[in-house]
XYZ file of C-alpha atoms in Angstrom:
720
model
C -89.847 81.155 248.394
C -93.229 82.347 247.204
C -95.773 79.850 245.959
C -97.168 80.177 242.437
C -100.633 81.524 242.095
C -103.644 79.236 241.922
C -106.439 80.850 239.962
C -110.007 80.140 240.973
C -111.451 78.822 237.700
C -114.966 79.804 238.678
C -114.015 83.458 238.331
C -111.942 83.192 235.135
C -113.405 84.491 231.876
C -115.049 81.779 229.734
C -113.038 80.333 226.887
C -116.131 80.443 224.674
C -118.122 83.668 224.746
C -121.688 82.644 223.870
C -122.830 86.240 223.812
C -120.249 87.272 221.215
C -121.057 84.239 219.053
C -124.774 84.954 219.226
C -124.150 88.586 218.315
C -122.232 87.552 215.182
C -124.907 85.039 214.172
C -127.703 87.527 214.771
C -125.916 90.199 212.777
C -125.512 87.779 209.859
C -128.817 85.975 210.287
C -129.939 86.714 206.756
C -126.870 85.014 205.313
C -127.364 81.963 207.590
C -131.024 81.635 206.615
C -130.158 82.051 202.942
C -127.618 79.210 203.057
C -130.077 76.966 204.930
C -132.786 77.758 202.379
C -130.391 76.947 199.535
C -129.613 73.579 201.124
C -133.350 72.819 201.441
C -133.879 73.842 197.817
C -131.115 71.476 196.692
C -132.661 68.661 198.728
C -136.096 69.299 197.177
C -134.548 69.305 193.700
C -132.819 65.999 194.449
C -136.104 64.479 195.630
C -137.837 65.660 192.489
C -135.389 64.066 190.055
C -134.380 60.917 191.973
C -136.249 57.685 191.351
C -137.013 55.594 194.444
C -134.995 52.431 194.958
C -136.122 49.310 196.829
C -133.948 46.853 198.720
C -134.961 43.219 199.230
C -133.087 41.023 201.695
C -132.822 37.247 201.907
C -131.258 35.598 204.965
C -129.343 32.326 205.123
C -128.010 30.385 208.104
C -124.613 28.708 207.855
C -125.298 25.645 209.995
C -122.016 24.417 211.508
C -123.541 21.024 212.330
C -122.572 18.269 209.899
C -125.618 16.381 208.654
C -124.791 12.750 207.860
C -126.948 9.997 206.410
C -124.191 7.396 207.027
C -121.012 7.111 209.031
C -118.943 7.794 205.940
C -116.612 10.787 206.026
C -117.363 13.443 203.439
C -114.700 14.140 200.854
C -115.231 17.909 201.303
C -115.780 18.761 204.990
C -118.262 21.379 206.169
C -117.576 25.085 206.558
C -117.132 24.667 210.302
C -117.936 26.878 213.259
C -114.873 29.130 213.036
C -115.853 32.803 212.981
C -113.300 33.568 210.271
C -114.691 30.745 208.112
C -118.235 32.117 208.480
C -117.053 35.647 207.673
C -115.229 34.389 204.580
C -118.537 33.157 203.163
C -119.542 36.807 202.801
C -116.725 37.261 200.294
C -117.648 33.988 198.596
C -121.166 35.278 197.977
C -119.748 38.589 196.689
C -117.245 36.833 194.420
C -117.407 37.621 190.699
C -117.838 33.927 189.859
C -121.023 33.484 191.893
C -122.511 36.871 190.953
C -121.498 36.300 187.330
C -123.467 33.032 187.289
C -126.548 34.830 188.665
C -126.053 37.668 186.185
C -125.960 35.157 183.337
C -128.814 32.932 184.554
C -131.140 35.871 185.126
C -130.212 37.333 181.694
C -129.438 40.720 183.190
C -126.950 41.640 180.484
C -129.805 42.978 178.334
C -131.712 44.558 181.232
C -131.980 48.353 180.654
C -131.286 48.910 184.362
C -127.750 47.593 183.962
C -126.983 47.689 180.221
C -126.168 51.003 178.528
C -129.057 52.320 176.404
C -127.527 55.572 175.186
C -126.957 56.486 171.526
C -123.284 55.606 171.703
C -124.093 52.142 173.101
C -126.566 51.492 170.288
C -124.029 52.620 167.680
C -121.364 50.337 169.109
C -123.766 47.410 169.197
C -124.625 47.872 165.523
C -120.977 47.459 164.560
C -120.376 44.691 167.063
C -117.832 46.784 168.950
C -117.710 47.334 172.649
C -119.788 44.249 173.471
C -117.307 43.039 176.041
C -116.924 46.480 177.568
C -120.694 46.924 177.734
C -121.111 43.564 179.446
C -118.402 44.415 181.968
C -120.003 47.764 182.692
C -123.413 46.156 183.130
C -121.964 43.533 185.466
C -120.209 46.190 187.567
C -123.498 48.085 187.903
C -125.201 44.881 188.951
C -122.377 44.072 191.382
C -122.538 47.519 193.003
C -126.180 46.938 193.986
C -125.464 43.688 195.838
C -124.880 43.937 199.563
C -123.811 40.959 201.699
C -123.444 41.425 205.446
C -122.988 39.132 208.390
C -125.462 39.614 211.236
C -123.051 40.466 214.052
C -121.128 37.403 215.235
C -123.932 34.976 214.400
C -124.118 32.373 211.627
C -126.701 34.443 209.720
C -125.771 36.227 206.481
C -128.098 38.780 204.875
C -128.021 39.132 201.094
C -129.613 42.345 199.802
C -130.214 43.730 196.340
C -131.326 47.249 195.446
C -133.386 48.021 192.365
C -136.068 50.488 191.247
C -138.360 47.472 190.883
C -139.282 45.767 194.189
C -140.142 42.498 192.409
C -136.777 42.426 190.634
C -134.943 43.184 193.890
C -136.625 40.219 195.634
C -136.100 37.893 192.660
C -132.382 38.608 192.317
C -131.752 38.407 196.088
C -133.374 34.956 196.180
C -131.457 33.924 193.053
C -128.121 34.836 194.679
C -128.974 32.777 197.777
C -130.114 29.795 195.661
C -126.958 29.974 193.556
C -124.812 29.990 196.697
C -126.605 26.991 198.224
C -126.482 25.084 194.942
C -122.800 25.890 194.669
C -122.110 24.359 198.091
C -123.890 21.111 197.121
C -122.277 21.110 193.688
C -118.827 21.502 195.203
C -119.359 18.388 197.316
C -120.773 16.370 194.411
C -117.900 17.421 192.181
C -115.375 16.627 194.896
C -116.895 13.141 195.368
C -116.861 12.461 191.639
C -113.281 13.631 191.205
C -112.077 11.629 194.192
C -113.915 8.515 193.014
C -112.265 8.779 189.601
C -108.827 9.203 191.168
C -109.380 6.247 193.490
C -110.479 3.990 190.636
C -107.418 4.922 188.632
C -105.144 4.152 191.552
C -106.755 0.838 192.554
C -105.509 -1.094 189.510
C -101.943 0.010 190.198
C -102.272 -0.876 193.886
C -103.565 -4.345 193.013
C -100.516 -4.984 190.847
C -98.257 -3.755 193.683
C -99.908 -6.172 196.136
C -99.576 -9.093 193.698
C -95.895 -8.349 193.095
C -95.206 -8.066 196.828
C -96.882 -11.394 197.643
C -95.089 -13.149 194.795
C -91.763 -11.822 196.063
C -92.540 -13.277 199.512
C -93.268 -16.742 198.131
C -90.235 -16.726 195.874
C -88.020 -15.794 198.793
C -89.440 -18.636 200.897
C -88.860 -21.146 198.162
C -85.321 -19.896 197.523
C -84.323 -20.101 201.184
C -86.304 -23.300 201.942
C -88.535 -21.575 204.483
C -91.696 -23.535 205.289
C -94.732 -22.386 207.177
C -94.931 -23.080 210.872
C -98.288 -24.803 210.392
C -96.630 -27.618 208.400
C -94.571 -28.764 211.420
C -91.290 -28.696 209.486
C -89.732 -25.552 210.731
C -86.085 -25.483 211.712
C -86.942 -24.754 215.271
C -89.036 -27.909 215.602
C -86.237 -29.935 214.035
C -83.788 -28.393 216.442
C -86.020 -29.293 219.331
C -86.400 -32.920 218.171
C -82.697 -33.342 217.469
C -81.786 -31.837 220.805
C -84.076 -34.337 222.546
C -82.461 -37.197 220.616
C -79.037 -35.853 221.488
C -79.892 -35.789 225.157
C -81.243 -39.385 225.011
C -78.183 -40.637 223.095
C -75.865 -38.920 225.539
C -77.732 -40.640 228.372
C -77.433 -44.022 226.671
C -73.721 -43.447 226.125
C -73.198 -42.537 229.764
C -75.152 -45.628 230.845
C -73.136 -47.880 228.488
C -69.935 -46.430 229.832
C -70.996 -47.107 233.418
C -71.911 -50.704 232.615
C -68.615 -51.235 230.816
C -66.665 -49.849 233.746
C -68.585 -52.137 236.081
C -67.771 -55.140 233.822
C -64.087 -54.256 233.910
C -64.204 -54.016 237.673
C -66.066 -57.370 238.063
C -63.203 -59.598 236.821
C -63.421 -63.254 235.704
C -64.300 -64.946 239.000
C -67.622 -66.646 239.512
C -68.693 -63.711 241.702
C -67.620 -61.312 238.981
C -69.454 -63.403 236.445
C -72.542 -63.090 238.608
C -72.171 -59.302 238.548
C -71.644 -59.406 234.807
C -74.803 -61.501 234.468
C -76.623 -58.772 236.365
C -75.116 -56.075 234.130
C -75.839 -57.849 230.923
C -78.458 -60.509 230.959
C -76.735 -63.735 229.687
C -78.221 -67.276 229.980
C -74.839 -68.804 229.233
C -73.244 -67.000 232.131
C -76.039 -68.031 234.428
C -75.782 -71.685 233.297
C -72.023 -71.709 233.642
C -72.251 -70.216 237.071
C -74.865 -72.782 238.097
C -72.756 -75.622 236.720
C -69.695 -74.352 238.468
C -71.509 -74.054 241.748
C -72.902 -77.600 241.360
C -69.508 -79.129 240.529
C -67.828 -77.200 243.326
C -70.371 -78.512 245.810
C -70.017 -82.039 244.501
C -66.210 -81.824 244.633
C -66.247 -80.640 248.187
C -68.547 -83.482 249.164
C -66.496 -86.156 247.380
C -63.237 -84.858 248.803
C -64.582 -85.466 252.219
C -65.734 -88.886 251.233
C -62.954 -90.189 248.925
C -59.999 -88.000 249.644
C -57.966 -85.886 247.254
C -56.457 -88.726 245.308
C -59.646 -90.357 244.145
C -60.116 -90.370 240.353
C -63.493 -88.794 240.659
C -61.994 -85.907 242.494
C -59.499 -85.385 239.687
C -62.267 -85.546 237.131
C -64.357 -82.983 239.030
C -61.417 -80.668 239.406
C -60.778 -80.917 235.682
C -64.406 -79.980 235.025
C -64.164 -77.041 237.427
C -61.116 -75.779 235.605
C -62.902 -76.142 232.301
C -65.900 -74.244 233.743
C -63.610 -71.478 234.943
C -62.156 -71.125 231.501
C -65.630 -71.010 230.038
C -66.728 -68.429 232.610
C -63.671 -66.284 231.840
C -64.437 -66.506 228.163
C -68.047 -65.571 228.834
C -66.933 -62.637 230.975
C -64.627 -61.447 228.189
C -67.456 -61.803 225.723
C -69.777 -59.774 227.954
C -67.176 -57.076 228.401
C -66.595 -56.933 224.668
C -70.296 -56.588 224.089
C -70.570 -53.781 226.688
C -67.573 -52.069 225.073
C -69.219 -52.367 221.681
C -72.451 -50.938 223.073
C -70.554 -48.013 224.636
C -68.675 -47.302 221.418
C -71.925 -47.380 219.463
C -73.552 -44.940 221.909
C -70.583 -42.589 221.665
C -70.674 -42.771 217.889
C -74.389 -42.069 217.923
C -73.829 -39.005 220.133
C -71.174 -37.718 217.735
C -73.470 -38.100 214.768
C -76.273 -36.310 216.598
C -73.895 -33.497 217.550
C -72.838 -33.066 213.941
C -76.464 -32.954 212.816
C -77.348 -30.494 215.586
C -74.462 -28.177 214.673
C -75.421 -28.259 211.005
C -79.037 -27.569 211.886
C -78.019 -24.680 214.111
C -75.987 -23.135 211.305
C -78.952 -23.584 209.021
C -81.142 -21.927 211.662
C -78.785 -18.953 211.847
C -78.890 -18.541 208.097
C -82.635 -18.979 208.219
C -82.977 -16.182 210.818
C -81.125 -13.794 208.547
C -83.438 -14.806 205.734
C -86.392 -14.342 208.078
C -85.445 -10.700 208.550
C -85.583 -10.134 204.829
C -88.737 -12.200 204.672
C -90.415 -10.063 207.316
C -89.517 -6.926 205.368
C -91.067 -8.400 202.255
C -94.135 -9.490 204.213
C -94.467 -6.007 205.803
C -94.273 -4.413 202.385
C -96.891 -6.817 201.088
C -99.083 -6.197 204.134
C -98.788 -2.407 203.746
C -99.699 -2.697 200.088
C -102.731 -4.824 201.024
C -103.761 -2.234 203.715
C -103.524 0.674 201.266
C -105.443 -1.295 198.680
C -108.129 -2.102 201.246
C -108.436 1.601 202.197
C -108.672 2.620 198.566
C -111.284 -0.016 197.841
C -113.308 0.971 200.910
C -113.071 4.705 200.137
C -113.982 4.120 196.501
C -117.089 2.248 197.592
C -118.016 5.039 200.033
C -117.614 7.868 197.516
C -119.530 5.955 194.860
C -122.445 5.475 197.255
C -122.445 9.132 198.437
C -123.303 10.495 195.015
C -126.625 12.324 195.213
C -126.968 12.269 199.014
C -125.010 15.490 199.774
C -126.731 18.236 201.792
C -125.946 21.960 202.048
C -124.827 23.667 205.250
C -126.615 26.864 204.188
C -130.315 27.023 205.067
C -132.543 29.762 203.791
C -134.249 31.235 206.867
C -135.644 34.375 205.246
C -137.029 34.576 201.721
C -136.733 37.965 200.057
C -140.140 39.498 199.342
C -140.896 42.657 197.322
C -140.441 45.628 199.690
C -143.289 48.100 200.117
C -141.363 51.188 201.207
C -138.400 52.513 199.233
C -135.047 52.554 200.957
C -133.969 55.749 199.216
C -134.623 58.606 199.123
C -136.245 59.298 202.506
C -137.846 62.751 202.168
C -138.213 63.574 205.855
C -134.682 62.522 206.764
C -133.141 64.184 203.719
C -134.931 67.503 204.323
C -134.074 67.477 208.009
C -130.412 66.696 207.389
C -130.143 69.285 204.620
C -131.686 71.937 206.864
C -129.310 71.121 209.710
C -126.287 71.043 207.403
C -127.355 74.310 205.812
C -127.673 75.978 209.208
C -124.306 74.626 210.298
C -122.649 75.776 207.083
C -124.239 79.197 207.410
C -123.227 79.543 211.057
C -119.700 78.410 210.267
C -119.342 80.894 207.441
C -120.781 83.666 209.607
C -118.340 82.931 212.426
C -115.469 82.742 209.936
C -116.361 86.166 208.555
C -116.670 87.550 212.088
C -118.720 90.545 213.201
C -119.893 93.097 210.660
C -117.215 95.803 210.598
C -118.343 99.256 211.781
C -116.922 102.383 210.171
C -114.250 103.821 212.452
C -112.125 106.921 212.285
C -108.397 106.621 212.079
C -106.773 107.779 215.303
C -104.777 110.468 213.508
C -107.414 111.376 210.962
C -108.769 114.906 211.230
C -112.110 115.162 212.817
C -114.859 116.314 210.462
C -117.970 117.705 211.884
C -121.034 116.785 209.896
C -123.044 119.785 208.834
C -126.214 120.162 210.744
C -129.335 119.864 208.660
C -131.132 123.066 208.014
C -134.191 123.282 210.163
C -136.740 125.891 210.642
C -135.936 127.409 214.007
C -139.422 128.728 214.190
C -141.033 125.302 213.940
C -138.525 123.018 215.761
C -136.319 123.040 218.819
C -132.524 123.088 218.521
C -131.141 119.589 217.710
C -129.211 117.976 220.604
C -125.851 116.344 219.792
C -125.804 112.511 219.815
C -124.702 110.953 223.134
C -121.000 110.227 223.418
C -120.137 106.493 223.847
C -118.458 105.594 227.096
C -115.405 103.373 227.551
C -115.766 100.081 229.400
C -115.850 100.456 233.166
C -113.513 98.081 235.042
C -114.702 99.374 238.405
C -112.519 100.531 241.271
C -109.307 99.250 242.792
C -108.326 100.232 246.332
C -104.688 100.412 247.179
C -103.528 98.172 250.009
C -100.656 100.555 250.863
C -100.365 103.293 253.456
C -102.351 106.444 252.766
C -100.211 109.169 251.368
C -97.417 106.811 250.260
C -95.407 107.122 247.096
C -95.973 105.041 243.976
C -93.007 102.827 244.871
C -94.323 102.031 248.356
C -97.841 101.370 247.054
C -96.519 98.988 244.361
C -94.487 97.121 246.990
C -97.626 96.814 249.096
C -99.598 95.464 246.094
C -96.947 92.802 245.398
C -96.791 91.861 249.031
C -100.559 91.420 249.167
C -100.765 89.353 245.957
C -97.772 87.166 246.852
C -98.506 86.835 250.532
C -97.597 83.389 251.894
C -100.713 81.218 252.294
C -102.743 83.342 249.856
C -102.774 80.890 246.933
C -105.634 82.531 245.050
C -105.767 86.006 243.610
C -107.888 88.542 245.402
C -111.387 88.791 244.002
C -111.161 92.454 242.955
C -107.919 91.911 240.976
C -109.306 88.749 239.393
C -112.477 90.576 238.271
C -110.424 93.358 236.691
C -108.230 90.796 234.848
C -111.334 88.922 233.673
C -112.875 92.081 232.201
C -109.570 92.895 230.493
C -109.390 89.426 228.859
C -113.001 89.732 227.646
C -112.114 92.913 225.760
C -109.170 91.331 223.889
C -109.467 89.855 220.409
C -107.758 86.487 219.952
C -104.423 86.611 218.070
C -100.840 85.525 218.478
C -98.738 86.564 221.456
C -98.100 89.074 222.869
C -101.173 91.147 223.843
C -100.345 94.860 224.181
C -102.122 96.702 227.032
C -101.670 100.499 227.076
C -102.057 102.048 230.569
C -102.318 105.836 230.798
C -104.142 108.535 232.742
C -105.771 111.889 232.202
C -103.618 114.215 234.276
C -101.249 112.336 236.613
C -99.051 109.293 235.921
C -99.487 108.045 239.529
C -102.710 106.164 238.820
C -101.285 104.768 235.552
C -98.222 103.315 237.318
C -100.383 101.840 240.096
C -102.901 100.310 237.656
C -100.163 98.925 235.357
C -98.203 97.449 238.275
C -101.383 95.847 239.696
C -102.235 94.231 236.350
C -98.660 93.069 235.709
C -98.226 91.555 239.185
C -101.644 89.882 238.953
C -100.865 88.308 235.575
C -97.453 87.168 236.862
C -99.288 85.630 239.831
C -101.403 83.768 237.234
C -98.237 82.283 235.645
C -98.213 84.670 232.685
C -94.966 86.027 231.197
C -95.265 89.834 231.407
C -93.025 92.606 230.023
C -93.362 96.103 231.487
C -92.463 98.984 229.115
C -91.976 102.507 230.497
C -92.360 105.193 227.774
C -91.839 108.967 228.027
C -89.493 111.654 226.750
C -89.124 112.824 230.316
C -87.233 109.566 231.034
C -84.572 110.125 228.357
C -82.086 111.365 230.917
C -82.713 108.360 233.174
C -79.816 106.105 233.909
C -81.932 103.078 233.082
C -82.667 104.063 229.480
C -80.633 102.000 227.072
C -79.671 99.576 229.808
C -81.839 96.865 228.264
C -84.058 94.400 230.114
C -83.948 94.401 233.933
C -86.056 93.244 236.888
C -87.915 96.102 238.524
C -87.348 96.195 242.277
C -90.928 97.221 243.112
C -93.006 95.118 240.724
C -90.603 92.200 240.293
C -91.419 92.259 236.557
C -89.102 92.281 233.586
C -88.951 95.929 232.576
C -87.540 97.986 229.755
C -87.479 101.761 229.273
C -87.675 103.603 225.959
C -87.872 107.263 225.209
C -90.120 107.463 222.128
C -92.406 105.467 219.853
C -90.887 106.094 216.441
C -87.473 104.982 215.244
C -84.491 107.244 215.013
C -84.914 107.588 211.299
C -86.514 106.049 208.256
C -85.945 102.316 208.107
C -84.164 102.219 211.470
C -85.359 99.662 214.038
C -83.715 100.699 217.312
C -84.102 98.092 220.053
C -84.641 100.913 222.598
C -87.710 102.262 220.780
C -91.241 101.023 221.393
C -91.453 99.605 217.892
C -88.161 97.742 218.294
C -89.184 96.398 221.711
C -92.412 94.938 220.309
C -90.490 93.337 217.438
C -88.016 91.686 219.829
C -90.720 90.586 222.299
C -92.281 88.310 219.714
C -93.803 85.229 221.315
C -91.464 85.309 224.340
C -94.031 87.248 226.404
C -97.743 86.719 226.898
C -98.538 90.347 227.737
C -96.746 93.662 227.166
C -97.891 96.385 229.615
C -97.034 99.823 228.243
C -96.991 102.534 230.951
C -97.462 105.688 228.899
C -97.386 109.293 230.077
C -100.629 111.007 230.894
C -102.365 112.922 228.156
C -101.189 116.255 229.560
C -97.505 115.211 229.765
C -94.784 115.337 227.156
C -93.927 112.183 225.265
C -97.468 111.125 224.378
C -97.748 109.859 220.824
C -100.999 108.696 219.114
C -99.145 105.673 217.710
C -99.176 104.169 221.213
C -102.952 103.915 221.016
C -102.852 102.457 217.488
C -100.532 99.575 218.481
C -102.412 98.652 221.654
C -105.030 95.885 221.902
C -106.683 97.739 224.794
C -106.155 101.233 226.288
C -106.759 101.429 230.037
C -107.180 104.919 231.511
C -106.503 104.966 235.255
C -108.657 107.613 236.938
C -108.293 109.243 240.290
C -111.169 109.336 242.790
C -112.231 112.803 241.622
C -112.055 112.065 237.871
C -115.059 110.928 235.838
C -115.302 108.424 233.007
C -117.037 111.057 230.883
C -113.878 113.152 231.050
C -111.910 110.231 229.685
C -114.475 109.690 226.909
C -114.280 113.344 225.867
C -110.505 113.239 225.885
C -110.455 110.051 223.749
C -112.990 111.517 221.321
C -110.867 114.636 220.931
C -107.646 112.689 220.428
C -108.797 109.696 218.316
C -112.435 110.083 217.453
C -115.580 108.700 219.060
C -115.292 105.452 217.050
C -112.159 104.454 218.960
C -113.694 104.703 222.396
C -114.763 101.032 222.166
C -111.093 99.997 222.363
C -110.629 101.622 225.771
C -111.630 101.109 229.393
C -111.422 103.036 232.668
C -110.310 101.949 236.147
C -110.596 104.080 239.264
C -107.548 103.806 241.535
C -108.644 104.826 245.060
C -105.910 105.081 247.694
C -106.685 104.549 251.366
C -107.203 108.105 252.677
C -106.702 111.461 251.012
C -103.796 111.578 248.681
C -101.437 114.508 249.421
C -100.296 116.877 246.727
C -96.762 115.529 246.972
C -97.969 112.143 245.870
C -98.346 113.406 242.291
C -95.085 112.397 240.712
C -93.299 115.044 238.731
C -91.058 114.098 235.786
C -87.992 114.480 237.991
C -89.529 112.330 240.720
C -90.410 109.710 238.102
C -86.802 109.449 237.010
C -85.597 109.183 240.595
C -88.225 106.460 241.275
C -87.148 104.551 238.177
C -83.452 104.767 239.109
C -84.173 103.589 242.626
C -86.265 100.710 241.259
C -83.483 99.666 238.919
C -80.966 99.819 241.743
C -83.156 97.633 243.943
C -83.773 95.216 241.063
């Protein structure tokens, strides 16, 4: 598969022909200079009637740092360091409210520079009508002359005012800046005053809320018998004391029970009575025990001495019995007393338990009340906190009156300018001259080159009468030189010397589409470049007429070379074969086909004109051009030679360029004479010549006859 062509851009024709543009401008130089002069004249007239205007600029710095004399927070915070906040100050300065205040303070409503002073304005003012409209118009004029711009991304804002008076421009610019700075301070003072008033109004209500909340707390305490912990009478302390008493009483009861049990276990014997005396201290028990011991000792002694029947022994035994009864009675008494003590301790424990249970129930109820009490106390505390904040803030705002500072600092005072900002004569004249030249050049290029009178191709040739001269005094006048068509140079065939047109075309295609040869040959590229330079820009397709003087061999070779070269350059090419000698060809009327030699899309037609008036036959040259439309980039028309049948002057009229292929022995002057005879000397500029030189001497048989042309075309169609 053959590779597509790669065109060497260094050898392509330029897209912008400087020479042609310069030729058009030079031909219409008077018009260009006239337009430039008119622009300069308008600029001079504008300078003569325009009054100079002066612009004064004052600069302010929006300082993002917050200046504080105290630690109090300002009611209205500063502008801040946000870029959007700084940029918004530009619109604040341009706001109608701020500019309206300056307009009113400076009494600019009656200034002739802004107020209308025409007859209609005076008439309206006499009748009191249009005052509002006049003021609005004056303010809009004043507003249009104010310019506020931020200096890049900095904190600097430039305020400018333009006026015919430099002093007025500086005064108003400074007044706008002062009004803006005063407005910032005034906003803070007003905010402090408003907030202070609101705080004062709210404080009285907050004080009542605090008083009501505290009263509700005290009433709730009194209702639920809740005392303060500092008084020592809280339920918890009572619970603690009663619990301690309960523990002590329980201990006493346990001890009394133990002593009672010991008394029961001791019995009524003297030994038991001794234990009872230890349990409960009793002098009677001790005395009875001592007496019993003494009598028992005495009885034992006397029994040894007197015997058991002695009266003394009986008496002592009676006393011992009496002492035993007394000791038993004393033991019973002691046990009764211990029982009474135990019962009393148990009773005391029961009473303490009842009190403790009642106190615990009261504590539970008190805890529930404490929850409600804490809610009331929290509400009262919150009310006191809010009241404290309001009182503190009210004191702060009242003390901040008159100590507010402005974030905007004036860093550049507007002074009366010396030089006017408009108009600038040098710049205005220079710009007007450049614009005038550009407008003139544009108009000249739009109009194109100056048309030259040309003869119609079919118009009869008129020979101008020669002026009468005195043959005695002057030499015979020589005819003017005949213009020559453009010379595209020479193209040498790469085929075999003496070959037919078909073989030479095959050799040309083989050379241009040879594998590895990705660029067009230099000689073909030069010929194509010259052809493109001679074409006027218009919509597709471009029609190239290829013909010859005597033989159609050179025309076929030249047309095939151009068509194959343009196809190699990725152009869509249609080859059209025209000639009455081809009417009997088998390819005529067959429509579009691929030629076997050139590889191009080809169509054959027999004549130029239609078959009749108003008929557009698709097999005629006119019908083929209509159907080609924008589907093809180039249409190569291979026409018969001038000395063959089938030539029609309309072919030349429809072509963008006529290329006459010459043999090695033919001269360009012969082609010029032939063109002048056929179409007039004025049409020679639309033509060009190309010498087709085969390798070696071309034999006589190489000149294709009409019959040979038909056979070559049929063989090409068969191969295609």
